[in-house]
Structures are given as structure tokens and as C-alpha cells.
Amino acid sequence: MRYLGSKDSLLSHIKTLLKDKGLLNPTLNYTLFDGFCGMGSVSYGLYPYFNIVVNDILTCCVVFTKSRILSQKCNFEGLGFDPFNYLNTSTMIEKGFFYHNYTPGGSSRMYFTEYNGSRIDFFRSKIEEWRTSNLITPNEYTYLLGCLLESISATANVAGVYGAFLKHWDTRSKKKITIQPLSYNIDSGLFDNTLYQVGKTLDSYTERIENIIESVKCDILYLDPPYTQNQYGTQYHLLETLVLNDNPPISEITGSRPTTPLRSNWSKDIHCHILFDKIISKTTAKYIVMSYNNDGFMSKDYIESVLKRYGREDTFECRIIDYKKYNNFKCQGNKGHCEYLFFIEKKDTDTVVYESPMNYQGNKSDMIEIIKSHLPNDIDVFVDGFGGGFNVGVNIDSLYTIYNDINFFVKGIVEFMGKQDTYDNLMFIKRLIKKYNLSTENKEGYLSLREDYNRIPVKKRDPRVLYTLMMFGFQQQLRFNSSHEFNNPFGTRYFNEKLLSKFISFSRMSKEKEVTYLSVDYQQLLQLLTPNSVIYLDPPYRNSTGSYNDGKRGFNGWSKELEQSLCNFCNLLTSKHLKFLLSYNINEDIISWSNQHDYQVIYVSEPQGRYNKREEILIKNY
């Protein structure tokens, strides 16, 4: 079977990887989920070692994949004779759907000769008749359909896919079609034939993987998603029609069935990035193996960033394999084509840390584990009182979350990520980068965007524009003057693949939580607290200064007096039997206050902060 992106030649590398990881062992009784099975090269090759679950949005792919595996298990006892001998020796023809729509006998289309089209209709009709008469089992039915798919591939008048037919008859297409049993040399060294006796299971889906990923129980997830804009539903419409046998309405020119239901967002830039993050996050698999091409939409850096977010970094591996891939005008790329083969072992879900895509000074992304360890269980409402980039709140399990930051610019950025469609947001940013030609070299473009942003009244400014400015500004800081004009100078950073990964995962996680976004003074949050809620307070630090708390940017700074007000607020919470957790740096006043009120002080063992190593403490009243 000729198929775009077939992994026949990559199978030995996949097996070697699994063997090196100690997973190629049938006695483990592991289940492997082949999420984009295509024509089944990987599932077929790995079936001796694993229980297999196959999935593809195209029914013809799932049928062909299953037929390859089932080829060893069909004896046609109920039929009572050899179906291949019967079909091939019979001279019967039928002028059915294929004859009338894919041959010159009933159309101008030249997918098959008139004879072969009529024989295909006969084969398909007879196989369906045997099924409805219960003369063949479901497995035998699937197997015969797979054999018919292979036979069609050998005689079709196409260049390899079915998006269009050739205008002249190819030599191959003039041969009289026969239906032959699928036979593969399983003693070719790829695997040991005796392992077929282990009794592995085979299950299947024909769904979009993003819709079923959480429900498919598996130990290993193998991913081979589309790399380019090729839509497989368009390229293999004819095979889909053959398998479904549903006589669909078709295109007047190509004869294609309606392919909108088969269009995949995995074949679209940005969409595939968003879907990939979801799949890796939601899979039940312990191990993930993925093949991808260096000409694909997703970069190696992006894939690595996502895998390391949800997996153990010490288990990550990327093998680079020279690989001659299918080339056409849509997917030709740079010289040096290669295939990436990724592997990682997933983390426990509760240890995954989602990072804000804002470079917000003083963020607590490195302290999430210790903060979570000192929070009570079963929180009804988690209030992130000085939310900043929302690194803490987005990682806390609670029934309801309140984000708050007095800086409404910061709040606007966090809120658009959590409320607006992620794809739309990223496309907006992408168009903005293109319009102003933003890069690490183009200072003029950056200044032009900054000027255009500041020209707009504050209340009408788009936070997506501000975020884009941040990404290309000096150290990606959020800086304003006293008139609330963004004034961060041009920098040497940009919206890179790691930031894209953070943006997507952070946006998805924010949307999965029930969040209210506020921009008020933290003391106004008192009325929102209940006995089973926790307010987390991460104020500016008195003896440190950032661009957001120096009092020169149109917002209040932080002083000893404000620190005392915070302490009084915490005392008020305690008097009302409300829980608080305070992050702060060590100073004599704060330690004295904590000891005076018998609050628990937790010293963070590792100094925090990328540049200025700060000694942190956590203070709690419960």
C-alpha cells in the first residue's frame, strides 16, 4: 500500500529504541496506542510485543491496519471455501458506484479502467453480502476489505494518492485487477513469528485523537501526526468511500466525497501545536514515542519543550535518523531531510508545573512544589492576591480560583490568555510580528509598534499588543512611565519556541480552571474568602525593586508602611479564622512579626531568582 509518510523503513529504529528502553518485552503485557495509525506499519510490526489500540480519523486506515494484523487469524470456516479463489475465478461484474463514478464507463474520470471498476464493485458487493449473511466473522470482513484496498492500490491510475487521476493510462492501471490475500514476510528479521502465540489484544477507534486521548488506557503512546498541510481525507477519499460503502455525494471534478468531516487540524500550523500540548498532557500512557520530520510545522525545540514539561527530563531522548520521505510540491523543504524519534517517560500529573509565558520578575515557578506541599487539601477557593504572571494560581487545584493584581496591564495579559481562544491569540501575535517585521535586529519595527500602542487611550489598548511588545523588549520587562506609556527599550529576545510552549500550556490550563480575574487592592479580597478558602499573598519585597514596584511607573511602590499594612491584613484574616499563605524574603521585621503571632515560618532551602539569589520564606497561619 502506497501511503504518505509510511513508517515501514522507520520501524526497525522504533523497535531498537523500545528495546533500548527495556520495553520490547511481550511478558510485560503492555498496551501500545497507535494514535495516527495510517496504514499500520508500526502497529503491525509491534503487535507481537504489545496489546495494540489503533486509531485514525480515516476508517480505511484503521481497516487496513487491522487487516494486516488479522491476516494470521482468518480461516473462513463459516464461508466454507477460499474467498480469493472464488472472487478471482468468477467472471461476474457489477456496474455500481465505482464503475459509474471512477471509470470512463460512467464519467470522465480515469481512476480505473471500466473493467477494473466493475470488478471492484463486484468484489465489494460480494464481501458485503457475506457479512450480512453472517458467513464471515467481523475479523474476516475487515481482513477482506484490507485485501481489496491493497488490490486497488496496485491498479489505480494515480501517482500515489487519490487527490487526482492521471490523464493517460499508466501501465499498472491496465492490468486486470485481482484480490489477493495480504501476506507479509513476518520472518524478515523484524520480529519473531513465535511471539504471535502470546495472545495479544487488538482494539480500534476511528476518532480524532484529541477527543479520545483521556479515555484510551495504555502504557505506551506512539504518535506519528501529519507533518504538513496535506489533508489525508482528500488524498485518500476513494479508499474511504470503498470501505464505508455509503455511495456519498461527490465532487464533479475529482469525484471526492465530502472531506470536511475528515479535515484535521494536525495538518495546520499553530493548531497542531495546541493539539500536541493537549495530547501529551492528557494521555494515560507512561511512555511516549513520537516520530516527526524536520520539515514539519512543529520544531524540534517546541516538541522537546512540551515533552519535558509533562515528562521526566532525565528520560528524554531524541534520535535523528536520515529518512527519505515522500516529497511533493507542498512538503518539499530544506536539504538534509531527517526523521526525529522522540522518547520520554511521563511525570506524575500532580508534579507538572505550568509556567506563565510572561517574564515576570519574582515569579514563583521554581517554588510551586513547596507551595503546594504547604497548602491544605480540598480547597474550595484559591485566591492569588498578588497574581502577577499567575504562576502559582494556575498550578493549584481548587474548585474555584480568583486571580488578582493591582496592575491592570498585567491582569489584562493574564486574562486574555485565560479567556480568549488560544489559536486566535497566537494568530493575532503572528500577524503583528509580520506586520511590524519584529525581530532581534529590527529596532525600528519595535519602536513603531510601541508608538502605535501608546497612541491608543489606555482603556482601549489591546493586551495582546502589549504582550507582543514585551516579548521583543529589553529583558521582556513590563515597564511604563508615570503616564502609563509603555517605555521598555528594544531588546534582543523574541517569541521563541519555548515561549510558544509556555503560552499554549498556560492558556489551556487557565481555561480548564474556573477563574475570575480582578484588578483591585488585595484588601478588598477579604469579602470573597470563606473558611475553606486560602489566600496566597506574594507582594513586592521591601528590600528589592522591580520595574513594577519602584513607584515610578504610574503604580504604587512598596514600602515599610505597606509591608506593615500587609501584616495587619494577615492578622485580620487570622482573627476571622481565614487561611493565608504568604511568600516573602527574610527580614528582621517580618520574622519578628511572625514569631509574635505564632505563625509558622518555612524556610525555602534553595535561594530563588535567576539573577539575584533571594532567600525566601513561606508564612502561614494554619
JSON list of N, CA and C in Angstrom, two decimals, residues 232-288:
[
{"chain": "A", "resi": 232, "resn": "TYR", "atom": "N", "xyz": [-5.17, 14.17, 4.59]},
{"chain": "A", "resi": 232, "resn": "TYR", "atom": "CA", "xyz": [-5.24, 12.78, 4.18]},
{"chain": "A", "resi": 232, "resn": "TYR", "atom": "C", "xyz": [-6.64, 12.40, 3.71]},
{"chain": "A", "resi": 233, "resn": "GLY", "atom": "N", "xyz": [-7.66, 13.06, 4.25]},
{"chain": "A", "resi": 233, "resn": "GLY", "atom": "CA", "xyz": [-9.02, 12.78, 3.80]},
{"chain": "A", "resi": 233, "resn": "GLY", "atom": "C", "xyz": [-9.21, 13.11, 2.33]},
{"chain": "A", "resi": 234, "resn": "THR", "atom": "N", "xyz": [-8.54, 14.14, 1.85]},
{"chain": "A", "resi": 234, "resn": "THR", "atom": "CA", "xyz": [-8.60, 14.50, 0.43]},
{"chain": "A", "resi": 234, "resn": "THR", "atom": "C", "xyz": [-7.78, 13.54, -0.40]},
{"chain": "A", "resi": 235, "resn": "GLN", "atom": "N", "xyz": [-6.62, 13.16, 0.09]},
{"chain": "A", "resi": 235, "resn": "GLN", "atom": "CA", "xyz": [-5.71, 12.32, -0.68]},
{"chain": "A", "resi": 235, "resn": "GLN", "atom": "C", "xyz": [-6.20, 10.87, -0.79]},
{"chain": "A", "resi": 236, "resn": "TYR", "atom": "N", "xyz": [-7.01, 10.43, 0.17]},
{"chain": "A", "resi": 236, "resn": "TYR", "atom": "CA", "xyz": [-7.44, 9.02, 0.19]},
{"chain": "A", "resi": 236, "resn": "TYR", "atom": "C", "xyz": [-8.96, 8.89, 0.24]},
{"chain": "A", "resi": 237, "resn": "HIS", "atom": "N", "xyz": [-9.66, 9.87, -0.33]},
{"chain": "A", "resi": 237, "resn": "HIS", "atom": "CA", "xyz": [-11.12, 9.86, -0.32]},
{"chain": "A", "resi": 237, "resn": "HIS", "atom": "C", "xyz": [-11.69, 8.60, -0.95]},
{"chain": "A", "resi": 238, "resn": "LEU", "atom": "N", "xyz": [-11.07, 8.14, -2.00]},
{"chain": "A", "resi": 238, "resn": "LEU", "atom": "CA", "xyz": [-11.61, 6.99, -2.74]},
{"chain": "A", "resi": 238, "resn": "LEU", "atom": "C", "xyz": [-11.55, 5.72, -1.89]},
{"chain": "A", "resi": 239, "resn": "LEU", "atom": "N", "xyz": [-10.47, 5.53, -1.16]},
{"chain": "A", "resi": 239, "resn": "LEU", "atom": "CA", "xyz": [-10.35, 4.36, -0.29]},
{"chain": "A", "resi": 239, "resn": "LEU", "atom": "C", "xyz": [-11.36, 4.43, 0.85]},
{"chain": "A", "resi": 240, "resn": "GLU", "atom": "N", "xyz": [-11.60, 5.62, 1.33]},
{"chain": "A", "resi": 240, "resn": "GLU", "atom": "CA", "xyz": [-12.59, 5.80, 2.40]},
{"chain": "A", "resi": 240, "resn": "GLU", "atom": "C", "xyz": [-13.98, 5.43, 1.89]},
{"chain": "A", "resi": 241, "resn": "THR", "atom": "N", "xyz": [-14.30, 5.85, 0.68]},
{"chain": "A", "resi": 241, "resn": "THR", "atom": "CA", "xyz": [-15.60, 5.52, 0.09]},
{"chain": "A", "resi": 241, "resn": "THR", "atom": "C", "xyz": [-15.75, 4.02, -0.13]},
{"chain": "A", "resi": 242, "resn": "LEU", "atom": "N", "xyz": [-14.68, 3.38, -0.55]},
{"chain": "A", "resi": 242, "resn": "LEU", "atom": "CA", "xyz": [-14.72, 1.93, -0.75]},
{"chain": "A", "resi": 242, "resn": "LEU", "atom": "C", "xyz": [-15.04, 1.21, 0.55]},
{"chain": "A", "resi": 243, "resn": "VAL", "atom": "N", "xyz": [-14.38, 1.58, 1.63]},
{"chain": "A", "resi": 243, "resn": "VAL", "atom": "CA", "xyz": [-14.58, 0.91, 2.91]},
{"chain": "A", "resi": 243, "resn": "VAL", "atom": "C", "xyz": [-15.96, 1.19, 3.48]},
{"chain": "A", "resi": 244, "resn": "LEU", "atom": "N", "xyz": [-16.37, 2.46, 3.45]},
{"chain": "A", "resi": 244, "resn": "LEU", "atom": "CA", "xyz": [-17.66, 2.84, 4.04]},
{"chain": "A", "resi": 244, "resn": "LEU", "atom": "C", "xyz": [-18.84, 2.35, 3.21]},
{"chain": "A", "resi": 245, "resn": "ASN", "atom": "N", "xyz": [-18.62, 2.23, 1.89]},
{"chain": "A", "resi": 245, "resn": "ASN", "atom": "CA", "xyz": [-19.65, 1.68, 1.01]},
{"chain": "A", "resi": 245, "resn": "ASN", "atom": "C", "xyz": [-20.97, 2.45, 1.15]},
{"chain": "A", "resi": 246, "resn": "ASP", "atom": "N", "xyz": [-20.85, 3.80, 1.20]},
{"chain": "A", "resi": 246, "resn": "ASP", "atom": "CA", "xyz": [-22.03, 4.61, 1.52]},
{"chain": "A", "resi": 246, "resn": "ASP", "atom": "C", "xyz": [-22.54, 5.46, 0.35]},
{"chain": "A", "resi": 247, "resn": "ASN", "atom": "N", "xyz": [-21.94, 5.27, -0.84]},
{"chain": "A", "resi": 247, "resn": "ASN", "atom": "CA", "xyz": [-22.39, 6.00, -2.05]},
{"chain": "A", "resi": 247, "resn": "ASN", "atom": "C", "xyz": [-22.61, 7.48, -1.78]},
{"chain": "A", "resi": 248, "resn": "PRO", "atom": "N", "xyz": [-21.57, 8.19, -1.37]},
{"chain": "A", "resi": 248, "resn": "PRO", "atom": "CA", "xyz": [-21.74, 9.59, -0.96]},
{"chain": "A", "resi": 248, "resn": "PRO", "atom": "C", "xyz": [-21.89, 10.52, -2.16]},
{"chain": "A", "resi": 249, "resn": "PRO", "atom": "N", "xyz": [-22.39, 11.73, -1.94]},
{"chain": "A", "resi": 249, "resn": "PRO", "atom": "CA", "xyz": [-22.30, 12.75, -2.99]},
{"chain": "A", "resi": 249, "resn": "PRO", "atom": "C", "xyz": [-20.84, 13.06, -3.24]},
{"chain": "A", "resi": 250, "resn": "ILE", "atom": "N", "xyz": [-20.49, 13.35, -4.49]},
{"chain": "A", "resi": 250, "resn": "ILE", "atom": "CA", "xyz": [-19.08, 13.53, -4.80]},
{"chain": "A", "resi": 250, "resn": "ILE", "atom": "C", "xyz": [-18.84, 14.81, -5.60]},
{"chain": "A", "resi": 251, "resn": "SER", "atom": "N", "xyz": [-17.59, 15.23, -5.61]},
{"chain": "A", "resi": 251, "resn": "SER", "atom": "CA", "xyz": [-17.18, 16.40, -6.38]},
{"chain": "A", "resi": 251, "resn": "SER", "atom": "C", "xyz": [-17.29, 16.13, -7.87]},
{"chain": "A", "resi": 252, "resn": "GLU", "atom": "N", "xyz": [-17.75, 17.12, -8.62]},
{"chain": "A", "resi": 252, "resn": "GLU", "atom": "CA", "xyz": [-17.91, 16.95, -10.07]},
{"chain": "A", "resi": 252, "resn": "GLU", "atom": "C", "xyz": [-16.57, 16.76, -10.77]},
{"chain": "A", "resi": 253, "resn": "ILE", "atom": "N", "xyz": [-15.50, 17.32, -10.22]},
{"chain": "A", "resi": 253, "resn": "ILE", "atom": "CA", "xyz": [-14.20, 17.25, -10.90]},
{"chain": "A", "resi": 253, "resn": "ILE", "atom": "C", "xyz": [-13.40, 16.04, -10.46]},
{"chain": "A", "resi": 254, "resn": "THR", "atom": "N", "xyz": [-13.09, 15.95, -9.19]},
{"chain": "A", "resi": 254, "resn": "THR", "atom": "CA", "xyz": [-12.22, 14.86, -8.72]},
{"chain": "A", "resi": 254, "resn": "THR", "atom": "C", "xyz": [-12.99, 13.61, -8.31]},
{"chain": "A", "resi": 255, "resn": "GLY", "atom": "N", "xyz": [-14.29, 13.75, -8.09]},
{"chain": "A", "resi": 255, "resn": "GLY", "atom": "CA", "xyz": [-15.06, 12.61, -7.60]},
{"chain": "A", "resi": 255, "resn": "GLY", "atom": "C", "xyz": [-14.91, 12.37, -6.11]},
{"chain": "A", "resi": 256, "resn": "SER", "atom": "N", "xyz": [-14.36, 13.34, -5.41]},
{"chain": "A", "resi": 256, "resn": "SER", "atom": "CA", "xyz": [-14.11, 13.17, -3.99]},
{"chain": "A", "resi": 256, "resn": "SER", "atom": "C", "xyz": [-15.40, 13.26, -3.19]},
{"chain": "A", "resi": 257, "resn": "ARG", "atom": "N", "xyz": [-15.49, 12.42, -2.18]},
{"chain": "A", "resi": 257, "resn": "ARG", "atom": "CA", "xyz": [-16.56, 12.52, -1.20]},
{"chain": "A", "resi": 257, "resn": "ARG", "atom": "C", "xyz": [-16.36, 13.80, -0.39]},
{"chain": "A", "resi": 258, "resn": "PRO", "atom": "N", "xyz": [-17.37, 14.29, 0.33]},
{"chain": "A", "resi": 258, "resn": "PRO", "atom": "CA", "xyz": [-17.16, 15.45, 1.20]},
{"chain": "A", "resi": 258, "resn": "PRO", "atom": "C", "xyz": [-16.07, 15.16, 2.23]},
{"chain": "A", "resi": 259, "resn": "THR", "atom": "N", "xyz": [-15.07, 15.98, 2.25]},
{"chain": "A", "resi": 259, "resn": "THR", "atom": "CA", "xyz": [-13.93, 15.72, 3.13]},
{"chain": "A", "resi": 259, "resn": "THR", "atom": "C", "xyz": [-13.86, 16.64, 4.35]},
{"chain": "A", "resi": 260, "resn": "THR", "atom": "N", "xyz": [-14.81, 17.56, 4.46]},
{"chain": "A", "resi": 260, "resn": "THR", "atom": "CA", "xyz": [-14.79, 18.47, 5.62]},
{"chain": "A", "resi": 260, "resn": "THR", "atom": "C", "xyz": [-14.78, 17.70, 6.95]},
{"chain": "A", "resi": 261, "resn": "PRO", "atom": "N", "xyz": [-15.59, 16.63, 7.09]},
{"chain": "A", "resi": 261, "resn": "PRO", "atom": "CA", "xyz": [-15.55, 15.88, 8.36]},
{"chain": "A", "resi": 261, "resn": "PRO", "atom": "C", "xyz": [-14.21, 15.20, 8.61]},
{"chain": "A", "resi": 262, "resn": "LEU", "atom": "N", "xyz": [-13.41, 15.06, 7.55]},
{"chain": "A", "resi": 262, "resn": "LEU", "atom": "CA", "xyz": [-12.14, 14.35, 7.68]},
{"chain": "A", "resi": 262, "resn": "LEU", "atom": "C", "xyz": [-10.94, 15.31, 7.76]},
{"chain": "A", "resi": 263, "resn": "ARG", "atom": "N", "xyz": [-11.21, 16.60, 7.72]},
{"chain": "A", "resi": 263, "resn": "ARG", "atom": "CA", "xyz": [-10.11, 17.55, 7.77]},
{"chain": "A", "resi": 263, "resn": "ARG", "atom": "C", "xyz": [-9.53, 17.62, 9.19]},
{"chain": "A", "resi": 264, "resn": "SER", "atom": "N", "xyz": [-8.22, 17.59, 9.25]},
{"chain": "A", "resi": 264, "resn": "SER", "atom": "CA", "xyz": [-7.54, 17.51, 10.54]},
{"chain": "A", "resi": 264, "resn": "SER", "atom": "C", "xyz": [-6.77, 18.79, 10.83]},
{"chain": "A", "resi": 265, "resn": "ASN", "atom": "N", "xyz": [-6.92, 19.28, 12.05]},
{"chain": "A", "resi": 265, "resn": "ASN", "atom": "CA", "xyz": [-6.14, 20.45, 12.47]},
{"chain": "A", "resi": 265, "resn": "ASN", "atom": "C", "xyz": [-4.68, 20.12, 12.72]},
{"chain": "A", "resi": 266, "resn": "TRP", "atom": "N", "xyz": [-4.35, 18.82, 12.71]},
{"chain": "A", "resi": 266, "resn": "TRP", "atom": "CA", "xyz": [-2.95, 18.43, 12.82]},
{"chain": "A", "resi": 266, "resn": "TRP", "atom": "C", "xyz": [-2.17, 18.80, 11.56]},
{"chain": "A", "resi": 267, "resn": "SER", "atom": "N", "xyz": [-2.89, 19.06, 10.48]},
{"chain": "A", "resi": 267, "resn": "SER", "atom": "CA", "xyz": [-2.25, 19.48, 9.23]},
{"chain": "A", "resi": 267, "resn": "SER", "atom": "C", "xyz": [-2.28, 21.00, 9.07]},
{"chain": "A", "resi": 268, "resn": "LYS", "atom": "N", "xyz": [-2.42, 21.71, 10.18]},
{"chain": "A", "resi": 268, "resn": "LYS", "atom": "CA", "xyz": [-2.45, 23.16, 10.15]},
{"chain": "A", "resi": 268, "resn": "LYS", "atom": "C", "xyz": [-1.48, 23.72, 11.20]},
{"chain": "A", "resi": 269, "resn": "ASP", "atom": "N", "xyz": [-0.69, 24.70, 10.78]},
{"chain": "A", "resi": 269, "resn": "ASP", "atom": "CA", "xyz": [0.25, 25.34, 11.68]},
{"chain": "A", "resi": 269, "resn": "ASP", "atom": "C", "xyz": [-0.51, 25.98, 12.86]},
{"chain": "A", "resi": 270, "resn": "ILE", "atom": "N", "xyz": [0.12, 26.05, 13.98]},
{"chain": "A", "resi": 270, "resn": "ILE", "atom": "CA", "xyz": [-0.40, 26.56, 15.25]},
{"chain": "A", "resi": 270, "resn": "ILE", "atom": "C", "xyz": [-1.44, 25.61, 15.84]},
{"chain": "A", "resi": 271, "resn": "HIS", "atom": "N", "xyz": [-2.44, 25.21, 15.04]},
{"chain": "A", "resi": 271, "resn": "HIS", "atom": "CA", "xyz": [-3.43, 24.25, 15.54]},
{"chain": "A", "resi": 271, "resn": "HIS", "atom": "C", "xyz": [-2.73, 23.00, 16.05]},
{"chain": "A", "resi": 272, "resn": "CYS", "atom": "N", "xyz": [-1.77, 22.49, 15.26]},
{"chain": "A", "resi": 272, "resn": "CYS", "atom": "CA", "xyz": [-1.11, 21.24, 15.66]},
{"chain": "A", "resi": 272, "resn": "CYS", "atom": "C", "xyz": [-0.30, 21.44, 16.95]},
{"chain": "A", "resi": 273, "resn": "HIS", "atom": "N", "xyz": [0.26, 22.63, 17.14]},
{"chain": "A", "resi": 273, "resn": "HIS", "atom": "CA", "xyz": [1.00, 22.90, 18.37]},
{"chain": "A", "resi": 273, "resn": "HIS", "atom": "C", "xyz": [0.06, 22.82, 19.58]},
{"chain": "A", "resi": 274, "resn": "ILE", "atom": "N", "xyz": [-1.12, 23.39, 19.44]},
{"chain": "A", "resi": 274, "resn": "ILE", "atom": "CA", "xyz": [-2.10, 23.39, 20.53]},
{"chain": "A", "resi": 274, "resn": "ILE", "atom": "C", "xyz": [-2.57, 21.97, 20.83]},
{"chain": "A", "resi": 275, "resn": "LEU", "atom": "N", "xyz": [-2.83, 21.20, 19.78]},
{"chain": "A", "resi": 275, "resn": "LEU", "atom": "CA", "xyz": [-3.29, 19.83, 19.97]},
{"chain": "A", "resi": 275, "resn": "LEU", "atom": "C", "xyz": [-2.21, 18.96, 20.59]},
{"chain": "A", "resi": 276, "resn": "PHE", "atom": "N", "xyz": [-0.98, 19.17, 20.18]},
{"chain": "A", "resi": 276, "resn": "PHE", "atom": "CA", "xyz": [0.11, 18.35, 20.71]},
{"chain": "A", "resi": 276, "resn": "PHE", "atom": "C", "xyz": [0.25, 18.53, 22.21]},
{"chain": "A", "resi": 277, "resn": "ASP", "atom": "N", "xyz": [0.17, 19.77, 22.68]},
{"chain": "A", "resi": 277, "resn": "ASP", "atom": "CA", "xyz": [0.24, 20.02, 24.12]},
{"chain": "A", "resi": 277, "resn": "ASP", "atom": "C", "xyz": [-0.88, 19.28, 24.85]},
{"chain": "A", "resi": 278, "resn": "LYS", "atom": "N", "xyz": [-2.07, 19.31, 24.30]},
{"chain": "A", "resi": 278, "resn": "LYS", "atom": "CA", "xyz": [-3.20, 18.64, 24.94]},
{"chain": "A", "resi": 278, "resn": "LYS", "atom": "C", "xyz": [-2.99, 17.14, 24.99]},
{"chain": "A", "resi": 279, "resn": "ILE", "atom": "N", "xyz": [-2.54, 16.56, 23.89]},
{"chain": "A", "resi": 279, "resn": "ILE", "atom": "CA", "xyz": [-2.36, 15.11, 23.82]},
{"chain": "A", "resi": 279, "resn": "ILE", "atom": "C", "xyz": [-1.35, 14.63, 24.85]},
{"chain": "A", "resi": 280, "resn": "ILE", "atom": "N", "xyz": [-0.21, 15.30, 24.90]},
{"chain": "A", "resi": 280, "resn": "ILE", "atom": "CA", "xyz": [0.84, 14.87, 25.83]},
{"chain": "A", "resi": 280, "resn": "ILE", "atom": "C", "xyz": [0.38, 15.07, 27.28]},
{"chain": "A", "resi": 281, "resn": "SER", "atom": "N", "xyz": [-0.37, 16.11, 27.52]},
{"chain": "A", "resi": 281, "resn": "SER", "atom": "CA", "xyz": [-0.88, 16.35, 28.87]},
{"chain": "A", "resi": 281, "resn": "SER", "atom": "C", "xyz": [-1.89, 15.29, 29.30]},
{"chain": "A", "resi": 282, "resn": "LYS", "atom": "N", "xyz": [-2.77, 14.91, 28.40]},
{"chain": "A", "resi": 282, "resn": "LYS", "atom": "CA", "xyz": [-3.93, 14.11, 28.78]},
{"chain": "A", "resi": 282, "resn": "LYS", "atom": "C", "xyz": [-3.75, 12.60, 28.64]},
{"chain": "A", "resi": 283, "resn": "THR", "atom": "N", "xyz": [-2.74, 12.14, 27.93]},
{"chain": "A", "resi": 283, "resn": "THR", "atom": "CA", "xyz": [-2.62, 10.71, 27.73]},
{"chain": "A", "resi": 283, "resn": "THR", "atom": "C", "xyz": [-2.41, 9.97, 29.05]},
{"chain": "A", "resi": 284, "resn": "THR", "atom": "N", "xyz": [-2.94, 8.76, 29.11]},
{"chain": "A", "resi": 284, "resn": "THR", "atom": "CA", "xyz": [-2.76, 7.91, 30.29]},
{"chain": "A", "resi": 284, "resn": "THR", "atom": "C", "xyz": [-1.45, 7.12, 30.21]},
{"chain": "A", "resi": 285, "resn": "ALA", "atom": "N", "xyz": [-0.75, 7.24, 29.08]},
{"chain": "A", "resi": 285, "resn": "ALA", "atom": "CA", "xyz": [0.46, 6.45, 28.86]},
{"chain": "A", "resi": 285, "resn": "ALA", "atom": "C", "xyz": [1.57, 6.87, 29.82]},
{"chain": "A", "resi": 286, "resn": "LYS", "atom": "N", "xyz": [2.40, 5.91, 30.17]},
{"chain": "A", "resi": 286, "resn": "LYS", "atom": "CA", "xyz": [3.58, 6.19, 30.97]},
{"chain": "A", "resi": 286, "resn": "LYS", "atom": "C", "xyz": [4.76, 6.58, 30.10]},
{"chain": "A", "resi": 287, "resn": "TYR", "atom": "N", "xyz": [4.77, 6.02, 28.87]},
{"chain": "A", "resi": 287, "resn": "TYR", "atom": "CA", "xyz": [5.88, 6.29, 27.95]},
{"chain": "A", "resi": 287, "resn": "TYR", "atom": "C", "xyz": [5.33, 6.86, 26.65]},
{"chain": "A", "resi": 288, "resn": "ILE", "atom": "N", "xyz": [6.07, 7.79, 26.07]},
{"chain": "A", "resi": 288, "resn": "ILE", "atom": "CA", "xyz": [5.65, 8.41, 24.82]},
{"chain": "A", "resi": 288, "resn": "ILE", "atom": "C", "xyz": [6.77, 8.27, 23.80]}
]
